[in-house]
Short mmCIF file of C-alpha atoms and ligand atoms in Angstrom, two decimals:
data_model
loop_
_atom_site.label_atom_id
_atom_site.label_comp_id
_atom_site.label_asym_id
_atom_site.label_seq_id
_atom_site.Cartn_x
_atom_site.Cartn_y
_atom_site.Cartn_z
CA MET A 27 7.29 157.54 39.64
CA THR A 28 3.90 155.84 40.09
CA THR A 29 1.34 157.99 41.84
CA SER A 30 -1.27 156.13 43.89
CA LEU A 31 -4.40 157.64 45.38
CA ILE A 32 -5.72 155.82 48.45
CA THR A 33 -9.21 156.68 49.66
CA GLY A 34 -9.84 155.80 53.29
CA GLY A 35 -6.10 156.32 53.73
CA THR A 36 -6.14 157.11 57.46
CA GLY A 37 -8.13 153.92 58.27
CA PHE A 38 -6.73 150.60 59.42
CA LEU A 39 -6.06 149.09 55.99
CA GLY A 40 -5.57 152.40 54.21
CA SER A 41 -2.77 153.56 56.45
CA ASN A 42 -1.00 150.20 56.28
CA LEU A 43 -1.29 150.39 52.47
CA CYS A 44 0.06 153.97 52.37
CA ALA A 45 3.12 152.88 54.37
CA ARG A 46 3.69 149.87 52.15
CA LEU A 47 3.50 151.88 48.88
CA LEU A 48 5.81 154.61 50.24
CA ARG A 49 8.34 151.93 51.16
CA GLU A 50 8.26 150.82 47.54
CA GLY A 51 9.12 154.38 46.42
CA ARG A 52 5.67 155.39 45.18
CA ARG A 53 4.09 158.79 45.46
CA VAL A 54 1.02 158.49 47.70
CA ILE A 55 -1.98 160.74 48.01
CA CYS A 56 -4.03 159.79 51.03
CA LEU A 57 -7.68 160.88 51.11
CA ASP A 58 -9.96 160.63 54.12
CA ASN A 59 -12.71 162.53 55.89
CA ASN A 60 -11.68 160.82 59.15
CA TYR A 61 -15.19 159.55 59.94
CA THR A 62 -13.51 156.44 61.33
CA GLY A 63 -9.91 156.99 60.16
CA ARG A 64 -7.33 158.39 62.56
CA MET A 65 -4.55 160.93 61.86
CA GLU A 66 -2.27 159.10 64.27
CA ASN A 67 -2.24 156.18 61.77
CA ILE A 68 -0.36 158.34 59.26
CA ALA A 69 1.69 160.44 61.73
CA GLU A 70 4.91 158.64 60.83
CA LEU A 71 4.29 159.18 57.09
CA GLN A 72 3.71 162.93 57.21
CA GLY A 73 7.41 163.81 56.92
CA ASN A 74 7.84 161.81 53.70
CA ALA A 75 8.19 164.11 50.65
CA ASN A 76 6.29 161.55 48.52
CA PHE A 77 3.25 161.64 50.80
CA ARG A 78 0.31 164.01 50.78
CA PHE A 79 -2.79 163.86 52.99
CA VAL A 80 -5.99 165.55 51.82
CA LYS A 81 -9.02 165.80 54.07
CA HIS A 82 -11.87 165.08 51.74
CA ASP A 83 -15.16 163.22 51.65
CA VAL A 84 -15.37 160.92 48.58
CA CYS A 85 -19.11 161.67 48.40
CA ALA A 86 -17.95 164.81 46.57
CA PRO A 87 -15.84 164.72 43.40
CA PHE A 88 -12.09 165.12 43.93
CA ASP A 89 -9.48 166.88 41.79
CA PRO A 90 -5.98 165.71 42.81
CA GLY A 91 -4.27 168.43 40.76
CA GLU A 92 -1.73 165.92 39.45
CA GLN A 93 -1.70 162.89 37.21
CA LEU A 94 -2.78 159.59 38.86
CA ASP A 95 -1.63 156.10 37.86
CA GLU A 96 -3.74 154.03 40.21
CA ILE A 97 -6.56 154.40 42.76
CA TYR A 98 -7.18 152.13 45.71
CA ASN A 99 -10.82 152.78 46.77
CA LEU A 100 -10.96 151.79 50.44
CA ALA A 101 -13.12 154.62 51.83
CA CYS A 102 -16.03 153.31 53.94
CA PRO A 103 -16.73 152.74 57.63
CA ALA A 104 -16.09 149.02 58.01
CA SER A 105 -16.82 148.01 61.58
CA PRO A 106 -20.39 146.93 62.30
CA PRO A 107 -20.88 149.31 65.26
CA ALA A 108 -19.77 152.21 63.03
CA TYR A 109 -21.92 151.44 60.01
CA GLN A 110 -24.92 150.18 61.99
CA GLY A 111 -24.96 153.30 64.14
CA ARG A 112 -24.84 156.96 63.27
CA HIS A 113 -22.90 156.38 60.04
CA SER A 114 -25.41 154.04 58.33
CA ILE A 115 -26.69 156.50 55.71
CA ASP A 116 -23.18 157.89 55.22
CA THR A 117 -22.03 154.29 54.62
CA THR A 118 -24.36 153.83 51.63
CA ARG A 119 -23.45 157.30 50.35
CA THR A 120 -19.74 156.58 50.68
CA CYS A 121 -19.98 153.18 48.99
CA VAL A 122 -22.06 154.38 46.06
CA LEU A 123 -21.11 158.04 45.51
CA GLY A 124 -17.50 157.33 46.48
CA ALA A 125 -17.26 154.55 43.91
CA LEU A 126 -18.90 156.73 41.28
CA HIS A 127 -16.58 159.68 41.83
CA MET A 128 -13.46 157.56 41.97
CA LEU A 129 -14.46 155.67 38.81
CA GLU A 130 -14.93 159.01 37.01
CA LEU A 131 -11.49 160.06 38.27
CA ALA A 132 -9.94 156.79 37.08
CA LYS A 133 -11.57 157.29 33.68
CA ALA A 134 -10.33 160.90 33.38
CA HIS A 135 -6.77 159.90 34.30
CA GLY A 136 -6.63 156.55 32.50
CA ALA A 137 -5.74 155.14 35.91
CA ARG A 138 -6.33 151.59 37.10
CA ILE A 139 -8.72 151.39 40.09
CA LEU A 140 -9.06 148.74 42.77
CA GLN A 141 -12.23 148.34 44.80
CA ALA A 142 -11.96 147.08 48.38
CA SER A 143 -15.10 144.97 48.45
CA THR A 144 -15.95 142.59 51.21
CA SER A 145 -17.00 139.11 52.25
CA GLU A 146 -20.18 140.86 53.43
CA VAL A 147 -21.48 140.67 49.86
CA TYR A 148 -22.07 136.94 50.63
CA GLY A 149 -24.39 137.87 53.56
CA GLU A 150 -25.46 134.81 55.60
CA PRO A 151 -23.74 132.33 53.28
CA LEU A 152 -25.52 129.16 52.22
CA GLU A 153 -22.31 127.99 50.53
CA HIS A 154 -19.26 127.18 52.65
CA PRO A 155 -16.45 128.07 52.18
CA GLN A 156 -17.39 130.99 49.94
CA LYS A 157 -16.18 131.05 46.33
CA GLU A 158 -16.30 134.22 44.21
CA THR A 159 -19.05 132.63 42.08
CA TYR A 160 -21.40 132.44 45.08
CA ARG A 161 -24.02 135.21 44.71
CA GLY A 162 -24.75 135.68 48.37
CA ASN A 163 -27.67 135.73 50.73
CA VAL A 164 -28.05 139.32 51.89
CA ASN A 165 -30.94 140.90 53.76
CA PRO A 166 -31.57 144.04 51.71
CA VAL A 167 -33.40 145.85 54.53
CA GLY A 168 -31.45 144.72 57.59
CA ILE A 169 -29.10 146.68 59.81
CA ARG A 170 -26.05 145.45 57.82
CA SER A 171 -27.58 146.32 54.44
CA CYS A 172 -26.11 149.81 54.22
CA TYR A 173 -22.70 148.12 54.06
CA ASP A 174 -23.55 144.87 52.27
CA GLU A 175 -25.76 146.39 49.61
CA GLY A 176 -23.59 149.52 49.38
CA LYS A 177 -20.57 147.34 48.60
CA ARG A 178 -22.62 145.22 46.17
CA CYS A 179 -23.75 148.38 44.36
CA ALA A 180 -20.14 149.60 44.21
CA GLU A 181 -19.08 146.29 42.60
CA SER A 182 -21.88 146.69 40.06
CA LEU A 183 -20.68 150.24 39.24
CA PHE A 184 -17.12 149.02 38.81
CA PHE A 185 -18.18 146.34 36.32
CA ASP A 186 -20.36 148.80 34.34
CA TYR A 187 -17.48 151.30 34.12
CA HIS A 188 -15.28 148.45 32.92
CA ARG A 189 -17.76 147.22 30.33
CA HIS A 190 -19.06 150.54 29.07
CA GLU A 191 -16.27 153.05 29.77
CA GLY A 192 -13.21 150.82 29.36
CA VAL A 193 -11.90 151.58 32.86
CA SER A 194 -9.25 149.19 34.13
CA ILE A 195 -10.72 147.67 37.31
CA ARG A 196 -9.61 145.21 39.97
CA VAL A 197 -12.06 144.02 42.65
CA ILE A 198 -11.08 142.21 45.83
CA ARG A 199 -13.36 140.84 48.54
CA ILE A 200 -11.75 141.25 51.91
CA PHE A 201 -12.49 138.79 54.71
CA ASN A 202 -11.99 139.66 58.40
CA THR A 203 -8.58 141.29 58.85
CA TYR A 204 -6.77 142.44 61.97
CA GLY A 205 -3.46 143.92 63.07
CA PRO A 206 -1.64 147.11 64.04
CA LYS A 207 -3.37 150.46 63.33
CA MET A 208 -6.82 149.09 64.21
CA ASP A 209 -8.73 151.52 66.37
CA PRO A 210 -9.11 150.19 69.95
CA LYS A 211 -12.65 151.64 69.92
CA ASP A 212 -13.45 150.05 66.56
CA GLY A 213 -15.82 147.51 68.10
CA ARG A 214 -14.75 144.48 66.10
CA VAL A 215 -14.10 141.17 67.69
CA VAL A 216 -10.28 141.01 67.63
CA SER A 217 -9.82 144.57 68.91
CA ASN A 218 -12.58 144.16 71.52
CA PHE A 219 -11.28 140.86 72.92
CA ILE A 220 -7.64 141.99 73.10
CA CYS A 221 -8.45 145.35 74.71
CA GLN A 222 -10.88 143.73 77.16
CA ALA A 223 -8.28 141.13 78.16
CA LEU A 224 -5.55 143.74 78.54
CA ARG A 225 -7.79 145.88 80.76
CA GLY A 226 -9.03 142.87 82.78
CA GLU A 227 -12.63 143.56 81.63
CA ASP A 228 -15.23 140.94 80.72
CA ILE A 229 -14.84 139.40 77.24
CA THR A 230 -18.10 140.10 75.36
CA ILE A 231 -19.17 137.11 73.31
CA TYR A 232 -22.18 137.93 71.15
CA GLY A 233 -24.59 135.01 71.08
CA ASP A 234 -23.27 131.60 72.09
CA GLY A 235 -19.91 132.16 70.31
CA SER A 236 -20.39 129.26 67.91
CA GLN A 237 -20.39 131.55 64.84
CA THR A 238 -17.16 131.37 62.86
CA ARG A 239 -14.82 133.83 61.17
CA SER A 240 -11.50 133.52 59.38
CA PHE A 241 -8.89 136.05 60.45
CA CYS A 242 -6.21 137.43 58.12
CA TYR A 243 -3.18 139.35 59.37
CA VAL A 244 -2.97 142.83 57.83
CA ASP A 245 0.47 142.39 56.13
CA ASP A 246 -0.83 139.35 54.26
CA LEU A 247 -3.94 141.22 53.13
CA ILE A 248 -1.95 144.25 51.90
CA GLU A 249 0.38 141.93 49.95
CA GLY A 250 -2.61 140.37 48.19
CA MET A 251 -4.10 143.78 47.46
CA VAL A 252 -0.89 145.11 45.91
CA ARG A 253 -0.50 141.92 43.83
CA MET A 254 -4.06 142.29 42.56
CA MET A 255 -3.42 145.90 41.49
CA ALA A 256 -0.26 144.75 39.66
CA VAL A 257 -2.05 142.14 37.49
CA GLU A 258 -1.46 143.26 33.90
CA ASP A 259 -4.10 141.04 32.25
CA GLU A 260 -6.96 143.49 31.68
CA THR A 261 -9.45 140.65 31.38
CA PHE A 262 -8.69 139.68 35.00
CA THR A 263 -10.90 142.05 36.92
CA GLY A 264 -11.78 139.80 39.83
CA PRO A 265 -13.64 139.68 42.13
CA VAL A 266 -11.01 137.80 44.10
CA ASN A 267 -11.37 136.69 47.70
CA LEU A 268 -8.54 137.72 50.01
CA GLY A 269 -8.51 136.27 53.49
CA ASN A 270 -7.03 133.56 55.64
CA PRO A 271 -8.92 130.27 55.31
CA GLY A 272 -8.15 129.26 58.93
CA GLU A 273 -11.63 129.18 60.51
CA PHE A 274 -12.33 129.70 64.25
CA THR A 275 -15.41 130.00 66.35
CA ILE A 276 -15.68 133.27 68.28
CA ARG A 277 -15.50 131.23 71.48
CA GLU A 278 -12.17 129.71 70.29
CA LEU A 279 -10.85 133.19 69.50
CA ALA A 280 -11.74 134.34 73.05
CA ASP A 281 -9.89 131.38 74.53
CA ILE A 282 -6.79 131.99 72.40
CA VAL A 283 -6.69 135.70 73.25
CA LEU A 284 -7.16 134.98 76.95
CA SER A 285 -4.41 132.36 76.96
CA LYS A 286 -2.01 134.81 75.33
CA VAL A 287 -2.87 137.92 77.40
CA GLY A 288 -3.47 136.16 80.71
CA GLY A 289 -5.34 138.03 83.44
CA ASP A 290 -8.66 137.16 85.00
CA SER A 291 -11.21 138.38 82.48
CA LYS A 292 -14.46 136.42 82.43
CA LEU A 293 -16.37 135.37 79.34
CA VAL A 294 -19.85 136.95 79.23
CA HIS A 295 -22.57 136.39 76.66
CA CYS A 296 -24.33 139.39 75.07
CA GLU A 297 -27.15 139.60 72.57
CA LEU A 298 -26.22 138.54 68.99
CA PRO A 299 -26.82 141.45 66.61
CA SER A 300 -29.37 140.68 63.87
CA ASP A 301 -28.13 139.26 60.56
CA ASP A 302 -24.75 138.40 62.12
CA PRO A 303 -23.40 135.71 59.68
CA THR A 304 -23.24 132.22 61.22
CA GLN A 305 -20.10 131.18 59.35
CA ARG A 306 -17.51 132.69 57.06
CA ARG A 307 -14.44 131.26 55.37
CA PRO A 308 -12.88 132.23 52.06
CA ASP A 309 -12.10 129.84 49.26
CA ILE A 310 -8.81 131.45 48.10
CA SER A 311 -7.98 129.07 45.29
CA LEU A 312 -8.43 131.88 42.70
CA ALA A 313 -5.99 134.20 44.51
CA GLN A 314 -3.55 131.33 44.92
CA ARG A 315 -3.69 130.49 41.25
CA VAL A 316 -3.68 133.94 39.66
CA LEU A 317 -1.83 136.07 42.24
CA GLY A 318 0.43 133.31 43.59
CA TRP A 319 -0.81 134.56 46.95
CA SER A 320 -1.47 132.76 50.23
CA PRO A 321 -1.48 134.19 53.75
CA ARG A 322 1.74 133.41 55.65
CA VAL A 323 1.02 134.67 59.17
CA THR A 324 -0.80 132.28 61.51
CA LEU A 325 -3.44 133.55 63.90
CA ALA A 326 -1.10 132.84 66.86
CA GLN A 327 1.75 134.89 65.29
CA GLY A 328 -0.52 137.74 64.17
CA LEU A 329 -2.20 138.01 67.55
CA ASP A 330 1.16 138.36 69.31
CA THR A 331 2.05 141.44 67.22
CA THR A 332 -1.46 142.80 67.54
CA ILE A 333 -1.49 142.38 71.32
CA GLN A 334 1.79 144.34 71.55
CA TYR A 335 0.29 147.08 69.44
CA PHE A 336 -2.87 147.37 71.56
CA GLN A 337 -0.79 147.30 74.75
CA LYS A 338 0.95 150.50 73.50
CA GLN A 339 -2.33 152.08 72.40
CA ILE A 340 -3.92 151.47 75.79
CA THR A 341 -0.90 152.86 77.61
CA GLN A 342 -1.11 156.01 75.46
CA ILE A 343 -4.82 156.43 76.11
CA ASN A 344 -4.31 156.06 79.87
CA ARG A 345 -1.43 158.53 79.94
CA PRO A 346 -2.58 161.79 81.69
N1 UDP B 408 -18.31 139.69 68.19
C1 UDP B 408 -18.33 139.26 69.53
N2 UDP B 408 -17.91 140.12 70.49
C2 UDP B 408 -17.49 141.38 70.23
C3 UDP B 408 -17.48 141.78 68.87
C4 UDP B 408 -17.90 140.91 67.89
O1 UDP B 408 -18.72 138.10 69.83
O2 UDP B 408 -17.14 142.10 71.17
C5 UDP B 408 -18.74 138.73 67.14
C6 UDP B 408 -19.74 139.26 66.17
O3 UDP B 408 -21.06 139.05 66.63
C7 UDP B 408 -19.42 138.43 64.92
C8 UDP B 408 -17.91 138.19 65.01
O4 UDP B 408 -17.59 138.41 66.39
O5 UDP B 408 -20.09 137.20 64.99
C9 UDP B 408 -17.09 139.10 64.11
O6 UDP B 408 -17.51 140.40 64.39
P1 UDP B 408 -16.77 141.66 63.78
O7 UDP B 408 -17.53 142.85 64.23
O8 UDP B 408 -15.33 141.63 64.13
O9 UDP B 408 -16.83 141.47 62.20
P2 UDP B 408 -17.93 140.98 61.17
O10 UDP B 408 -17.41 139.71 60.64
O11 UDP B 408 -19.22 140.78 61.90
O12 UDP B 408 -18.01 142.07 60.19
#
């Protein structure tokens, strides 16, 4: 039986990945310090004999006490309000020390390791859409740099461990993703807009709402991630972009969410955070060619499922 270690396993993507791998009959070790992860995301997995949760901070080395076949390194606060706020220094520590410790673990076990990198490595992109060959335009001292530069440093560590230590690496760059198991308090645009609309609160558009993002449904993203891990060609390390190339302005997203949820929320404009990228859209031709992967779920379909999920979350929160 294949044993997979997933760091950041109680987070949004991590918990969806744990569930997916357990469905495939893998043994799954889920690691998290729950900075931003939530135990409720793995509640339904806890009874599975092939599942083990360990509360651990990847900034310290980890001994799983059993042989590992693969490691998915997802640990890191990923929402801008989380990493720009009280977790900023922890974010750099998690990116860099976490990658270092997990790479050492992969080396010791002869395990393949996948790094969940990010479209943030492209910063404020001067190339559009973004190809993997684009080297980015990142502010190294801005409020996003703990995440952007942390993830860039992690990529660099992965490639040095591959070149010098022979570690089998796979690197993906994840573009904006949404879906069930997101934290309603996460602060990202999809969760904010849906929860605000469901509660009848104002919809907070940062800036004039003309900035764009491309939104990928979580099941599509997890499929791409698993395919990338399964690539047997050791020369194919990535980085590979994973995301949905459908591009929307934030204003368009607000209109779509409002038209689906209904209610009488108003659109209000708030200050645009500094270094907020103006546009973002993945070029996914590499993933299409090598992984045979393309997203299948449209924004309209994915939002329906996500709205249902948040409706349940909000009802739970409001329950006395
Ligand atoms: N955003 C917004 N209102 C919100 C949250 C976010 O207008 O309540 C904007 C944010 O400024 C950015 C985009 O939506 O331009 C996506 O933000 P998010 O935090 O979801 O992810 P990012 O792509 O910035 O990491």
